[in-house]
CSV table of C-alpha atoms in Angstrom, one decimal:
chain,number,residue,atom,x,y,z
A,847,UNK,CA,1.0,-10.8,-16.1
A,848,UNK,CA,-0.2,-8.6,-13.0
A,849,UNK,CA,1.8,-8.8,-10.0
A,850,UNK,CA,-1.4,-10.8,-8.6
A,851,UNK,CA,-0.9,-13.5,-11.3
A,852,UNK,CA,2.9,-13.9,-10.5
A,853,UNK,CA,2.5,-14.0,-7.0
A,854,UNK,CA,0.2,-17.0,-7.8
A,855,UNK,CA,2.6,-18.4,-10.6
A,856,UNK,CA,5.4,-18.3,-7.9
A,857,UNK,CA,2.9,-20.3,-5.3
A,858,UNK,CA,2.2,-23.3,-8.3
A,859,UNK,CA,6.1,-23.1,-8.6
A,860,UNK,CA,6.4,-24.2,-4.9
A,861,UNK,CA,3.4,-26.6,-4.6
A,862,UNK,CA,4.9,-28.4,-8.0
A,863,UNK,CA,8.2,-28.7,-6.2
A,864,UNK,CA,6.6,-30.0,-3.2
A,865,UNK,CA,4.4,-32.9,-5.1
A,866,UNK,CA,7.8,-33.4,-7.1
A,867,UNK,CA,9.2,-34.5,-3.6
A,868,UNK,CA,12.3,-32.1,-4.0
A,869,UNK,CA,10.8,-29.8,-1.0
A,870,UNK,CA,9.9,-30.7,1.8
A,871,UNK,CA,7.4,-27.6,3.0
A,872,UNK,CA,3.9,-26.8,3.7
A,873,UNK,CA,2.8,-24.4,0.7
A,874,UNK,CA,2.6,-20.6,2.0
A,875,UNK,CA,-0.5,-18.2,2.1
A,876,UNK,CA,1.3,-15.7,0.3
A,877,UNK,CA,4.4,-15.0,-2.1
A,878,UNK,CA,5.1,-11.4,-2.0
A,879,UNK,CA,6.8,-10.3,-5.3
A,880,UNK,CA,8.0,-6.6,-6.3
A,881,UNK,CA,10.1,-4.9,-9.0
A,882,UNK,CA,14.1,-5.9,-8.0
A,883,UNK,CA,15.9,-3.9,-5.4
A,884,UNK,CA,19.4,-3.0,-5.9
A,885,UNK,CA,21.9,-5.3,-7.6
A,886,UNK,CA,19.0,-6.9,-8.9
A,887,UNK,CA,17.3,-7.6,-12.8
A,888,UNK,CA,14.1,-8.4,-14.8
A,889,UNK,CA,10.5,-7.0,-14.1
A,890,UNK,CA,10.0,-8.7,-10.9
A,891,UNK,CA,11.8,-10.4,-7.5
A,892,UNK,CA,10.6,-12.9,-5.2
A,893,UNK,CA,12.1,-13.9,-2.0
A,894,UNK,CA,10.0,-16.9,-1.5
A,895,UNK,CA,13.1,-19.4,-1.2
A,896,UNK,CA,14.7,-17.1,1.8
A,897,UNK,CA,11.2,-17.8,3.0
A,898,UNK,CA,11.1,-21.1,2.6
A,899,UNK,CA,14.8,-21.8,3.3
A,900,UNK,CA,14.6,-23.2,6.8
A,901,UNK,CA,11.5,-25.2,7.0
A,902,UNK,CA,12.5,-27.0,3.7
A,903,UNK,CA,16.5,-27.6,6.0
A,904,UNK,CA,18.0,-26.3,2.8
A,905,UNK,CA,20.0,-23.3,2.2
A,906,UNK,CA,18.0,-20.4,0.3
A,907,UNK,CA,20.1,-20.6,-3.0
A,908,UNK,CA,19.2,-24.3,-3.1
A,909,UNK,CA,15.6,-23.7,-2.7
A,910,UNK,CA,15.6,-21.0,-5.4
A,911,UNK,CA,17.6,-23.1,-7.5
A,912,UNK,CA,14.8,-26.1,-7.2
A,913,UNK,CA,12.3,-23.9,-7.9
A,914,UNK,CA,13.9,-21.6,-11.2
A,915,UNK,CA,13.0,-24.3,-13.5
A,916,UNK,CA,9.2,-24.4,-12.5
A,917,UNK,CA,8.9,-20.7,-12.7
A,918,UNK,CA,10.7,-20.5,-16.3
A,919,UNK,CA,8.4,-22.9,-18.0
A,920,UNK,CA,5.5,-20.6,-17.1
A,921,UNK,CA,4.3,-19.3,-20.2
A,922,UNK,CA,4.5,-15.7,-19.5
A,923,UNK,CA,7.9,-15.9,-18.1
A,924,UNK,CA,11.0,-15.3,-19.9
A,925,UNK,CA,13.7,-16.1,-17.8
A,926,UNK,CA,14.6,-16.4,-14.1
A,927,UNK,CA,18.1,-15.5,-12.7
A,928,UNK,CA,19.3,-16.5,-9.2
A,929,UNK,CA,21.0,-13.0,-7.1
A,930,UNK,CA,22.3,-12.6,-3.5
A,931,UNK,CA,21.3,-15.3,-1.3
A,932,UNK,CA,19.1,-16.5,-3.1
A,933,UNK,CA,16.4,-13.9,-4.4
A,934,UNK,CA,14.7,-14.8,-8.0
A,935,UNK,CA,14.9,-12.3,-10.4
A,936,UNK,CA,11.6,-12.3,-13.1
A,937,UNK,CA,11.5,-11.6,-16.2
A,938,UNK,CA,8.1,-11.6,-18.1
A,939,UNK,CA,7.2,-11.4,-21.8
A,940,UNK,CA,5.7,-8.3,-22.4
A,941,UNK,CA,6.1,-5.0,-20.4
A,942,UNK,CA,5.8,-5.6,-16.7
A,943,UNK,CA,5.7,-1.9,-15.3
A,944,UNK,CA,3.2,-1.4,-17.8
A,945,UNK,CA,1.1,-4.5,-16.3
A,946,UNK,CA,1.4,-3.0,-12.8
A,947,UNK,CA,0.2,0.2,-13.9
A,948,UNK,CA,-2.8,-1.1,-15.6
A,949,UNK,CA,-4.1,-3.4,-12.8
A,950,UNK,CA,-3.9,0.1,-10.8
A,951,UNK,CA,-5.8,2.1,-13.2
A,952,UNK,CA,-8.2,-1.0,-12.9
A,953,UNK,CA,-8.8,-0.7,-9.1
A,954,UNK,CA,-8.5,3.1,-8.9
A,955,UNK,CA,-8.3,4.2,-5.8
A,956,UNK,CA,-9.5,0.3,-4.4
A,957,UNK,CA,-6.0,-1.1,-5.9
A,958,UNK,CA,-4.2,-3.4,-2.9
A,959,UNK,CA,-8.0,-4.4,-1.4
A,960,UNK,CA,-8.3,-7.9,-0.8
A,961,UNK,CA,-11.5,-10.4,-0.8
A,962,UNK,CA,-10.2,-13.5,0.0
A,963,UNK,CA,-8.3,-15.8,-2.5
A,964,UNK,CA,-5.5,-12.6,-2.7
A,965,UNK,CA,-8.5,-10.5,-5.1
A,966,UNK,CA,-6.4,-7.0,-5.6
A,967,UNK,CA,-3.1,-8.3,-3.5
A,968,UNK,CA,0.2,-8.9,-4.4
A,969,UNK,CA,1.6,-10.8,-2.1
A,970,UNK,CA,-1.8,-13.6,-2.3
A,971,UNK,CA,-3.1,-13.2,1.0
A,972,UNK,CA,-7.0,-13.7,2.3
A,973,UNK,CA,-5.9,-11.9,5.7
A,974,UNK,CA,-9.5,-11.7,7.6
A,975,UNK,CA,-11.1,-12.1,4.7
A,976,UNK,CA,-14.8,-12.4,6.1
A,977,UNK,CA,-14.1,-13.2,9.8
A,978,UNK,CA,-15.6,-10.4,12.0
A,979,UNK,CA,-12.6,-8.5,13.7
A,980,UNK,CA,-14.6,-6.9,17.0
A,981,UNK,CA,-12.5,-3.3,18.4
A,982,UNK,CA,-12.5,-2.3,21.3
A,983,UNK,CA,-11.0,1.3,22.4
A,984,UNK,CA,-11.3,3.1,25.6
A,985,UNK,CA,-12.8,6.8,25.8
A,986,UNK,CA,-9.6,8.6,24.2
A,987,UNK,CA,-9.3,10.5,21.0
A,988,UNK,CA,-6.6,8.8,19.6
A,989,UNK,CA,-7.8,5.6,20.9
A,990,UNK,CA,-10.7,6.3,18.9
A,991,UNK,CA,-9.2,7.5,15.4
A,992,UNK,CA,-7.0,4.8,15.5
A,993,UNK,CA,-9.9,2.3,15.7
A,994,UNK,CA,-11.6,3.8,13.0
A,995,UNK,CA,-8.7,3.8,10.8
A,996,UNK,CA,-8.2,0.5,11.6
A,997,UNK,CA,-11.6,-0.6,10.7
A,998,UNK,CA,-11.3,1.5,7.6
A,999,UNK,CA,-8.3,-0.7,6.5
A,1000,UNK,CA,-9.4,-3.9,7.6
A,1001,UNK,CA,-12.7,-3.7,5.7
A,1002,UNK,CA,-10.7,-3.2,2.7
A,1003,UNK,CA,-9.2,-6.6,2.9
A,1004,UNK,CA,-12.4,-8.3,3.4
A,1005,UNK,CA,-13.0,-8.4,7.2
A,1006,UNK,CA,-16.3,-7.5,8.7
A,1007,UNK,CA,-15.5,-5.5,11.5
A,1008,UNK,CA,-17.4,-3.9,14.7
A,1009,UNK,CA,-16.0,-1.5,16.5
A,1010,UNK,CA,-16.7,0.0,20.0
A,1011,UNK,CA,-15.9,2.1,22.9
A,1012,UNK,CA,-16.2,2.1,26.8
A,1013,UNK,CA,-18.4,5.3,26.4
A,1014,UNK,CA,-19.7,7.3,23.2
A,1015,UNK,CA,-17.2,9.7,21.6
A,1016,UNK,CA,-17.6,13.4,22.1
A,1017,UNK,CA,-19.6,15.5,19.8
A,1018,UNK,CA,-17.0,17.7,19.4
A,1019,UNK,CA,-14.5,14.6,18.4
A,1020,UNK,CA,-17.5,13.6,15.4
A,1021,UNK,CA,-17.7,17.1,14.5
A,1022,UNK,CA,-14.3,18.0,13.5
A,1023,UNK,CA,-12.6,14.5,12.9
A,1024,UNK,CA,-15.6,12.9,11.7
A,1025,UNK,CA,-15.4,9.7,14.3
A,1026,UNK,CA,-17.4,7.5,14.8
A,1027,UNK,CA,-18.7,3.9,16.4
A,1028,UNK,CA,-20.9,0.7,16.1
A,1029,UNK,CA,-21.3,0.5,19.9
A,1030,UNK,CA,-20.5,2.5,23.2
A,1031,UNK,CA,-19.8,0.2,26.7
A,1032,UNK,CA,-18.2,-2.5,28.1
A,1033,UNK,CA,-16.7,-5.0,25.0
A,1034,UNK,CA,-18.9,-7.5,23.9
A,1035,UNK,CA,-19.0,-11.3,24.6
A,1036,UNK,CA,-16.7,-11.8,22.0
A,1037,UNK,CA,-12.9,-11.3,22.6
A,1038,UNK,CA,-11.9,-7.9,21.2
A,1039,UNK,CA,-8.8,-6.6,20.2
A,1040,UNK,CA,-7.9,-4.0,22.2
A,1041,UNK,CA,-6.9,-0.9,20.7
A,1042,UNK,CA,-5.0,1.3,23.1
A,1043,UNK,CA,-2.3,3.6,21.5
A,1044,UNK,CA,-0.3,6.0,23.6
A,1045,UNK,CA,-3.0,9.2,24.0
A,1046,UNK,CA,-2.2,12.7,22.6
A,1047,UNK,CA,-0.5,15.3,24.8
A,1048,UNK,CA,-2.9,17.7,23.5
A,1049,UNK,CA,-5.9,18.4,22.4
A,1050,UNK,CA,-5.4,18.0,18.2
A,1051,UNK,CA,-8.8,19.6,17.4
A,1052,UNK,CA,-7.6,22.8,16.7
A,1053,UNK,CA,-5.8,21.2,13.7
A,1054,UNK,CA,-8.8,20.4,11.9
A,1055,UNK,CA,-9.8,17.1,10.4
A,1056,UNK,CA,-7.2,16.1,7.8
A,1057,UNK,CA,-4.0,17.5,9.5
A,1058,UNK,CA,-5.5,16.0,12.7
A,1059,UNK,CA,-6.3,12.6,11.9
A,1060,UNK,CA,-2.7,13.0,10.4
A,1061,UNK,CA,-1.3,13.3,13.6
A,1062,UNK,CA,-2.8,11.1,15.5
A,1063,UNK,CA,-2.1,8.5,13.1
A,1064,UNK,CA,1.1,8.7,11.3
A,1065,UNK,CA,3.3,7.5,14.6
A,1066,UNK,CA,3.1,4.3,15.9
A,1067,UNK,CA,0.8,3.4,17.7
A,1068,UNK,CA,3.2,3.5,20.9
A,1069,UNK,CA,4.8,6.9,19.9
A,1070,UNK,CA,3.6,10.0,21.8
A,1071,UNK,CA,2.2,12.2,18.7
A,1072,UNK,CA,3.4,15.7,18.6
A,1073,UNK,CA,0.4,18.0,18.4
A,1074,UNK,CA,1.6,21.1,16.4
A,1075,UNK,CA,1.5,23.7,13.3
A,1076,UNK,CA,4.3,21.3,11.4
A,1077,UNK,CA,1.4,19.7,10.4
A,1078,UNK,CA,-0.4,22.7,9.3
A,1079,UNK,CA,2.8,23.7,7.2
A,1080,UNK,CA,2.6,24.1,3.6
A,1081,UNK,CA,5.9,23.1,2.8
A,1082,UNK,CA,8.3,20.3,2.1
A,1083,UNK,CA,9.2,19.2,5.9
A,1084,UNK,CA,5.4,18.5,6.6
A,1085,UNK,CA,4.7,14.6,5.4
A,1086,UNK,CA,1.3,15.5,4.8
A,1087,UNK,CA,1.5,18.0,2.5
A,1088,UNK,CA,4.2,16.5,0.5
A,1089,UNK,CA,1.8,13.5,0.1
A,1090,UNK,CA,-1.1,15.7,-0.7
A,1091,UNK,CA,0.9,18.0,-3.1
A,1092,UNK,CA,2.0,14.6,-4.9
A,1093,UNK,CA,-1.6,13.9,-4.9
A,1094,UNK,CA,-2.8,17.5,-6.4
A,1095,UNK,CA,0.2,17.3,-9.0
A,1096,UNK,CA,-0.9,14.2,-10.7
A,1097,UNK,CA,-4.6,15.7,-11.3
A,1098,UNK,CA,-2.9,18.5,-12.4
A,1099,UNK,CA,-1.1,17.0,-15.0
A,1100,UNK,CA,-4.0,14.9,-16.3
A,1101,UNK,CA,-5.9,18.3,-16.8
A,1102,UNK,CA,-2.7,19.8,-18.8
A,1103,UNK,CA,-2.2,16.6,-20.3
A,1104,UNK,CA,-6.0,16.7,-21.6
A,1105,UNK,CA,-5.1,20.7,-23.1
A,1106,UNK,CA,-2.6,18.9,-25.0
A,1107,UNK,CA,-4.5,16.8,-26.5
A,1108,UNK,CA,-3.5,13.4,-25.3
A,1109,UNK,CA,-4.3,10.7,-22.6
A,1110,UNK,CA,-2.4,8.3,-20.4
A,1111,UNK,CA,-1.9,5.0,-21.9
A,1112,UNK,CA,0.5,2.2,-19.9
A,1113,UNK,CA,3.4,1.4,-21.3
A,1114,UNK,CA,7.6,1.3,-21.1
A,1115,UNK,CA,8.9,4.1,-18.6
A,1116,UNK,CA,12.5,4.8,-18.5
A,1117,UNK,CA,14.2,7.0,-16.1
A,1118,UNK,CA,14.4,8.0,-12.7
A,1119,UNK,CA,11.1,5.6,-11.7
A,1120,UNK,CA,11.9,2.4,-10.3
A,1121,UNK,CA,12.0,3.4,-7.0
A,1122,UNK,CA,8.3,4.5,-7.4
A,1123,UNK,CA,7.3,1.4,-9.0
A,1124,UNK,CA,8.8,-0.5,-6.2
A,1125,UNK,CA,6.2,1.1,-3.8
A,1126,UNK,CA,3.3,1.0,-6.1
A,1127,UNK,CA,3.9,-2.3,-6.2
A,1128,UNK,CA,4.4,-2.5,-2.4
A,1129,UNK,CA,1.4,-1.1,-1.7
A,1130,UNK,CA,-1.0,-4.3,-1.7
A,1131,UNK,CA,1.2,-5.8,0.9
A,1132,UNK,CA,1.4,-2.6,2.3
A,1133,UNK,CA,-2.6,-2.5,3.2
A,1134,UNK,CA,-2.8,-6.1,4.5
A,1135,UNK,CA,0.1,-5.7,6.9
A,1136,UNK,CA,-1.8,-2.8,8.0
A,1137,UNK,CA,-5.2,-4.7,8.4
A,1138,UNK,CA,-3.0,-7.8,9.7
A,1139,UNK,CA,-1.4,-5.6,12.8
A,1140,UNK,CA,-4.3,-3.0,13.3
A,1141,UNK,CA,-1.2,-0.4,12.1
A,1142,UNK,CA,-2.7,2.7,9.9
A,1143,UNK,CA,0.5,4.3,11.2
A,1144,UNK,CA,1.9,1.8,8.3
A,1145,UNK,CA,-0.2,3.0,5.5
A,1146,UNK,CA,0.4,6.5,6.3
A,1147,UNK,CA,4.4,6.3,6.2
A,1148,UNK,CA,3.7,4.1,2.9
A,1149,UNK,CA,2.3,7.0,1.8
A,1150,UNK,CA,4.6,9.3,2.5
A,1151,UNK,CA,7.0,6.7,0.3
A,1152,UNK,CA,4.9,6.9,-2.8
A,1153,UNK,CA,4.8,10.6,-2.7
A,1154,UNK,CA,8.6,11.1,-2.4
A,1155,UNK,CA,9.2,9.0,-4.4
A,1156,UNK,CA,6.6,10.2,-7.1
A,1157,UNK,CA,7.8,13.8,-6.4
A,1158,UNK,CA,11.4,13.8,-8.6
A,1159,UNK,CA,9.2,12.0,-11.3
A,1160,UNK,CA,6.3,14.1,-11.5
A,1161,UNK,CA,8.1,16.9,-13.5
A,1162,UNK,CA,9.2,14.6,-16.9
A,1163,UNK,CA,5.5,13.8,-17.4
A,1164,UNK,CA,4.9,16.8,-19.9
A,1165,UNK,CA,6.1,17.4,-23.3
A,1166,UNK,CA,8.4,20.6,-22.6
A,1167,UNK,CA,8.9,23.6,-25.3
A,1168,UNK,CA,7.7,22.5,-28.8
A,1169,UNK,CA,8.4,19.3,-27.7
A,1170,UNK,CA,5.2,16.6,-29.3
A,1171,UNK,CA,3.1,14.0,-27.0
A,1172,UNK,CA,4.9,10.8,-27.8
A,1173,UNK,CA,4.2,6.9,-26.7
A,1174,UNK,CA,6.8,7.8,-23.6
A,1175,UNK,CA,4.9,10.9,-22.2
A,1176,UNK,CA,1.4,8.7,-22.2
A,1177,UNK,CA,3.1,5.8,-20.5
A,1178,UNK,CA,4.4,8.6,-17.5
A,1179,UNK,CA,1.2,10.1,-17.3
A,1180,UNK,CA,0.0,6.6,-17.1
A,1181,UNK,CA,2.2,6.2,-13.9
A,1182,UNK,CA,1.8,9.7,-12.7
A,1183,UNK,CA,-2.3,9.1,-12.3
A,1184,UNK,CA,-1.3,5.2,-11.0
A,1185,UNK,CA,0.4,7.5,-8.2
A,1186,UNK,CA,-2.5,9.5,-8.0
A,1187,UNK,CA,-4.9,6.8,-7.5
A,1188,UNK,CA,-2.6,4.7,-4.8
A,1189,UNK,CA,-2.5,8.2,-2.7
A,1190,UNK,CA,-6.3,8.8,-2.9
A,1191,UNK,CA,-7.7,5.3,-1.6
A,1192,UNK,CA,-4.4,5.7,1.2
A,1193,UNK,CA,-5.7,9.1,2.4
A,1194,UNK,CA,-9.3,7.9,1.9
A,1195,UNK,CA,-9.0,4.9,4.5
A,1196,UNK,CA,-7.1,6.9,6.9
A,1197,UNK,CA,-10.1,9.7,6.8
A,1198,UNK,CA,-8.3,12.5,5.0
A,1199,UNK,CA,-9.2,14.2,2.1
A,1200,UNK,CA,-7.0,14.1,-1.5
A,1201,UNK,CA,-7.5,17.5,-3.3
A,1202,UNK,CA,-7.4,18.0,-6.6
A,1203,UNK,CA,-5.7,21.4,-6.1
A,1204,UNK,CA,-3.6,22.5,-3.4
């Protein structure tokens, strides 16, 4: 079971309960699930009855409580256990990291977009989901990135999107960033949503395209951007290269890996890699909160999470010494190119490149 499917599985669990009579809520859009946090167990957690805890009037244990018996007679589930406050704990037949690893190798770099119906998401959502989202920015570089990103992101969930600014971007701003868009003037008929992040205290041409866009998009939109070499860096203190080096590591390894004579095949992965399943598995909810709020600043620090915490892992992939290929090292370099995948389509909506050496 994907994390797609159990995200659905959890949503039948609630609209059971509710046509059972013992809760009392409207049926939500989404269910986010992920692999436990700490002082969790099992494959997967939900908080869906924190969610649902004070529209149903009932305290979050008791909603999780009503709802453990419909999730455990799910065929693919194998047991449910209540932690904390009231957080369901998953446990699936069959290998569940392995699942999530698949469904990325699936996607490829498209794992986490969305066409309506929760197509590629875990958490279930349609977001805008083939309603046209119209952006409007005024005649400022970041203003102008950030829109694009924006667009770039929303698109991926489904939305049709037209952007547009009060005058047509420099040539020098298309040239080196590579922006661009639908319309220059006053906003159209339509109400647009107005994308006006805090402008750049300098001019971040100089930087070039990737470690440009980069700055202008990792900080919040209401965060003054610093324009500088740190993003030039080639070391560990620069986010960008970190994420790129993650990036240029996993393509690495599938070339050794392919010298060695064997390929990546999901399965079992022990060790040090929970934390980085977490955010692979994050990642679809990840994208639509970042389509939802008009945010790339969220998908780039997202980023940044997968790539620290893919970093530590990276170096267990390969057999070391005289050491032979087993099952294990095929499942890690299953995960390894999962990462690699999840940091390509990131970097590819925000407009930066992912290199395959670095």
């Amino acid at each position: 079971m994907t994390p797609v499917e159990l995200s659905r599985t959890v949503l039948h669990a609630v609209r059971r309960a509710v046509d059972a009579g013992e809760l009392n809520v409207t049926v939500p859009a989404r269910a986010v699930v992920a692999p436990p946090g700490p002082g969790g167990c099992g494959d997967y957690a939900t908080s869906i009855a924190l969610q649902l805890a004070r529209p149903a009037g009932q305290p979050s244990r008791r909603v999780a409580e009503v709802l453990r018996p419909y999730l455990v007679a799910a065929d693919s589930i194998a047991d449910v256990v209540l932690t904390g406050p009231g957080f369901l704990n998953i446990s699936l037949h069959g290998s569940a990291p392995a699942d999530l690893v698949a469904e990325i190798l699936r996607h490829g770099p498209r794992y986490g977009y969305g066409y309506g119906h929760g197509h590629g998401r875990a958490d279930g959502s349609g977001g805008d989901s083939g309603r046209i989202v119209r952006l409007h920015c005024p005649h400022d570089l970041r203003a102008v990135v950030v829109a694009e990103a924006a667009a770039r992101i929303l698109r991926s969930q489904g939305a049709l999107v037209r952007t547009s600014c009060t005058a047509p971007p420099e040539p020098e701003w298309t040239a080196t960033l590579g922006v661009r868009v639908d319309a220059a003037g006053p906003a159209s008929a339509a109400p647009p949503v107005n994308v006006r992040p805090v402008p750049a205290p300098a001019d971040p041409l100089r930087l070039g395209r990737d470690a440009g866009r980069w700055a202008l998009l990792h900080p919040a939109a209401h965060d003054r951007p610093r324009i500088g070499d740190e993003h030039l860096v080639q070391r560990e203190g620069n986010p960008l290269f970190r994420v790129r080096y993650a990036h240029a590591r996993t393509r690495a390894l599938s070339r050794n890996a392919a010298d060695l004579g064997f390929a990546a095949e999901p399965g079992p992965v022990s060790g040090t890699a929970q934390e980085l399943l977490v955010a692979l598995a994050d990642h679809p909810r990840v994208l639509a909160a970042a389509a939802e709020h008009r945010a790339p600043d969220r998908l780039a620090r997202h980023l940044v999470t997968v790539g620290d915490a893919a970093l530590p892992f990276l170096p267990t992939v390969l057999p070391r010494g005289g050491e032979k290929p087993s099952a294990a090292h095929r499942a890690r370099l299953a995960l390894a190119e999962a990462v690699g995948a999840v940091l390509a389509g990131g970097l590819s909506l925000l407009g930066i490149d992912a290199p395959d050496h670095l």
